[in-house]
Short mmCIF file of N, CA and C in Angstrom, two decimals:
data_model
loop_
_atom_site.label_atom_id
_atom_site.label_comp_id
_atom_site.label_asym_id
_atom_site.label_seq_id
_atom_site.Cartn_x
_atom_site.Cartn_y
_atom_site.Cartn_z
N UNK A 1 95.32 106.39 100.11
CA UNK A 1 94.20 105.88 99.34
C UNK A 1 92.98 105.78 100.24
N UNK A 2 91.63 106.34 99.77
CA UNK A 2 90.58 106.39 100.34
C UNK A 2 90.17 105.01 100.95
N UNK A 3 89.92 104.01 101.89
CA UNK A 3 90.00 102.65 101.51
C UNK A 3 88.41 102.39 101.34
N UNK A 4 87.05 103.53 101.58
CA UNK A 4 85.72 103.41 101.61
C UNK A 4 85.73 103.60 99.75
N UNK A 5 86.38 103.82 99.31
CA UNK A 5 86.60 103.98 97.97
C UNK A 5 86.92 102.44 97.34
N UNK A 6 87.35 101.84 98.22
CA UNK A 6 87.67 100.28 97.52
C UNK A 6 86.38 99.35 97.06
N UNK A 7 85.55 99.01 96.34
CA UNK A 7 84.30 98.39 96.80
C UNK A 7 84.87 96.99 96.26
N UNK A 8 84.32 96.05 96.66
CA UNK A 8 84.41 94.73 96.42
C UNK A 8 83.92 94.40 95.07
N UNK A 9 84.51 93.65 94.53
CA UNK A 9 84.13 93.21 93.45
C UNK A 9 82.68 92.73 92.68
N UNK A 10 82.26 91.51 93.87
CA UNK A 10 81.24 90.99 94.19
C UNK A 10 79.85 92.05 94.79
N UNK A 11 80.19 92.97 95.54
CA UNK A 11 79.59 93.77 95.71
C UNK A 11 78.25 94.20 95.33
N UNK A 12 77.31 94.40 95.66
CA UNK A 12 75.81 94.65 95.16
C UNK A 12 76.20 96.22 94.44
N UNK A 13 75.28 96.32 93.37
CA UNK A 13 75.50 97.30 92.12
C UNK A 13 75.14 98.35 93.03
N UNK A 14 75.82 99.67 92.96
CA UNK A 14 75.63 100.88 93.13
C UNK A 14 74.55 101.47 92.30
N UNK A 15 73.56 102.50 92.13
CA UNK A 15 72.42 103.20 91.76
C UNK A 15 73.30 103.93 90.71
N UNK A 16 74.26 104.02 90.11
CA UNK A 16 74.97 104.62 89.52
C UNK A 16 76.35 104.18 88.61
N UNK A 17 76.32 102.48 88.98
CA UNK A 17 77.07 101.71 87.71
C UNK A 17 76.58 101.30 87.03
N UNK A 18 77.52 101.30 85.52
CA UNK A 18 76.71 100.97 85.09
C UNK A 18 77.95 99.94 83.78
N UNK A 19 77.65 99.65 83.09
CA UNK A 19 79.15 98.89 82.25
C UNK A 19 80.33 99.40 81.70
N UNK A 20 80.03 100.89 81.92
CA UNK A 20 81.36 102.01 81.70
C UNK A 20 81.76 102.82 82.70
N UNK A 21 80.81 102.32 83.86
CA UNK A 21 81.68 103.16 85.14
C UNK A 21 80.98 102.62 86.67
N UNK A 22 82.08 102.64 87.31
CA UNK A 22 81.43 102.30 88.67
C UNK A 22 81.71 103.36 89.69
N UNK A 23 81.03 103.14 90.85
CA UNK A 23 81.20 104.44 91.88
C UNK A 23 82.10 103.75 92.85
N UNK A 24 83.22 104.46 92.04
CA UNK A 24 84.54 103.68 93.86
C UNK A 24 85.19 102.62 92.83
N UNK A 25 85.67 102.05 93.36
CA UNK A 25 86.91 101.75 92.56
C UNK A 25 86.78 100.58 93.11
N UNK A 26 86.73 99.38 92.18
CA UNK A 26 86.42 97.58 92.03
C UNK A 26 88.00 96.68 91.41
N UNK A 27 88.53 97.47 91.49
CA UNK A 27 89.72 96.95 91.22
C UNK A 27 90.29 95.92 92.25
N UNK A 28 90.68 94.69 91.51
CA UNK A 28 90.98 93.71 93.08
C UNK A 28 92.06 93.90 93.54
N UNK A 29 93.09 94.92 92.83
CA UNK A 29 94.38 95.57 93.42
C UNK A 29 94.62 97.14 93.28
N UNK A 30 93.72 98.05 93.18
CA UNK A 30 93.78 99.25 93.02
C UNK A 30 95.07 99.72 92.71
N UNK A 31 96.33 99.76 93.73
CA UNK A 31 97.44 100.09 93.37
C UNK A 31 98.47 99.67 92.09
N UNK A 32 97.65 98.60 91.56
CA UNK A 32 98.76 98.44 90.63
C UNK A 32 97.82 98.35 88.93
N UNK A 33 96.71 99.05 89.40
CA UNK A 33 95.79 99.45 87.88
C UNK A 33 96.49 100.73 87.22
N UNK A 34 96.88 100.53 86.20
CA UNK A 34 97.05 101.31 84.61
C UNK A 34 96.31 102.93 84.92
N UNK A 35 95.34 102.50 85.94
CA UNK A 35 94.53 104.02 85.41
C UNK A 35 94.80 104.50 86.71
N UNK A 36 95.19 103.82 88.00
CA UNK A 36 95.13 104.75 89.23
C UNK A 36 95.56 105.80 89.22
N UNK A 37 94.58 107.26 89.64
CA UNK A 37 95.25 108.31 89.73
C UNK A 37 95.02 109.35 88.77
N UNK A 38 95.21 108.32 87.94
CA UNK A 38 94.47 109.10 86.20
C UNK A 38 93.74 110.51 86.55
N UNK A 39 93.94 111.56 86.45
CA UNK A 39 92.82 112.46 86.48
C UNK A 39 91.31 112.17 85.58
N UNK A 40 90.33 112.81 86.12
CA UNK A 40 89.33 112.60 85.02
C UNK A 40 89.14 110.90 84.93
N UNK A 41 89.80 110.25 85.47
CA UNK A 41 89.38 108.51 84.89
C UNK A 41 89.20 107.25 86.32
N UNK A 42 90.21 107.71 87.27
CA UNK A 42 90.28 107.24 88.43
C UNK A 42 89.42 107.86 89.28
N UNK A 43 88.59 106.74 90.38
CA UNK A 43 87.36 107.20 91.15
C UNK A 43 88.42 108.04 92.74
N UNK A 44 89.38 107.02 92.40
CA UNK A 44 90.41 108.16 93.73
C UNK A 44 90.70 110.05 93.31
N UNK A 45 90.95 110.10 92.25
CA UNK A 45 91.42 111.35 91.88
C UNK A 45 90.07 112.43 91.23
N UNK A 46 88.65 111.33 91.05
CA UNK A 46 87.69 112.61 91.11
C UNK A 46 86.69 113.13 92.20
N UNK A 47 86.29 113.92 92.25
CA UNK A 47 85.39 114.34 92.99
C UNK A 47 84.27 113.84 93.48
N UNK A 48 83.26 112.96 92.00
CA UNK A 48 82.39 112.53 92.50
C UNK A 48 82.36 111.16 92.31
N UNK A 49 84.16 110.53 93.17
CA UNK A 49 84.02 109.59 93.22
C UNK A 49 83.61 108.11 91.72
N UNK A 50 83.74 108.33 91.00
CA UNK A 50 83.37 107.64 89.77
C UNK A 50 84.67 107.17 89.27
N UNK A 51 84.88 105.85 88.53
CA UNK A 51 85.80 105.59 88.06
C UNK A 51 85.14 105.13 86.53
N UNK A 52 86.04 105.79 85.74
CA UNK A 52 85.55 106.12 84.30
C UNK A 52 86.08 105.21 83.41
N UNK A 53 86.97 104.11 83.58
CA UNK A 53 87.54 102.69 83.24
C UNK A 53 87.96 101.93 84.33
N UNK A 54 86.45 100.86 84.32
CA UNK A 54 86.92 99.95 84.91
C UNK A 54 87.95 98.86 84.39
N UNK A 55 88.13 97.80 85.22
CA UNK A 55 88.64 96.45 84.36
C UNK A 55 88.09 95.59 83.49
N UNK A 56 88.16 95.73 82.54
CA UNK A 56 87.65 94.61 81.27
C UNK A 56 86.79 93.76 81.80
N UNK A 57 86.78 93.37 83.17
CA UNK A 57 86.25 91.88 82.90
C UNK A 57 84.16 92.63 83.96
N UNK A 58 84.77 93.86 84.09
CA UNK A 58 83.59 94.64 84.85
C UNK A 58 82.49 94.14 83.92
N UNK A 59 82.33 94.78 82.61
CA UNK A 59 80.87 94.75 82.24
C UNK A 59 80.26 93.14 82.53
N UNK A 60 81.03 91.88 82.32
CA UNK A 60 80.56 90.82 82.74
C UNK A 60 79.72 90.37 83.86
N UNK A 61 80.23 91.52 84.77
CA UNK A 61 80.34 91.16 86.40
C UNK A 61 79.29 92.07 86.50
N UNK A 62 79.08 93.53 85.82
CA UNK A 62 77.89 94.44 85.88
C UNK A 62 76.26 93.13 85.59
N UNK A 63 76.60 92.94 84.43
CA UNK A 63 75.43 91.96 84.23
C UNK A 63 74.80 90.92 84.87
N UNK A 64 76.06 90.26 85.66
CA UNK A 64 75.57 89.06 86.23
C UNK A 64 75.19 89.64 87.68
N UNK A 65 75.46 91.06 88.28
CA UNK A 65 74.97 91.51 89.45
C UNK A 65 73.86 92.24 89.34
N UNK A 66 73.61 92.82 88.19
CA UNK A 66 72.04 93.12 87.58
C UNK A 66 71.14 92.26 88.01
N UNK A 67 71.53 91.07 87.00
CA UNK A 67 70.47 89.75 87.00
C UNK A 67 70.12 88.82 88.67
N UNK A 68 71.25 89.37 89.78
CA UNK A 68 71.17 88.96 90.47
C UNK A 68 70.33 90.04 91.34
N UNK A 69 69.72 91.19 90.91
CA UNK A 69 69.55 92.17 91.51
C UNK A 69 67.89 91.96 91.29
N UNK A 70 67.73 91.52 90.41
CA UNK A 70 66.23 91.08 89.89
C UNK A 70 65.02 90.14 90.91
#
């Protein structure tokens, strides 16, 4: 597993998340997410790095790091 691919949760927003996808993978246990691996959906298994379902509780966490971004 990539581990520069892991980003922290808390993490300041990437130029490129957004509430349906983050760059790198925010999962607070990567290995034991539903989607790891996933072709096409997991930020480990694509190319440009993107993970195409995050965890449910992301878009919450997108917003409140927006607003903190302000």
């Amino acid at each position: 597993m990539n581990n520069k691919l892991r980003i922290p949760f808390n993490a300041k927003l990437n130029e490129i998340d957004t509430e349906e996808q983050t760059y790198g993978c925010r999962a607070n246990n990567p290995d034991i997410c539903a989607n790891c691996y996933l072709p096409n959906i997991c930020a480990f298994s694509r190319d440009d790095k993107i993970c195409r379902k995050p965890t449910r509780a992301w878009k919450k966490q997108f917003q409140k790091l927006k607003m903190e971004n302000k």
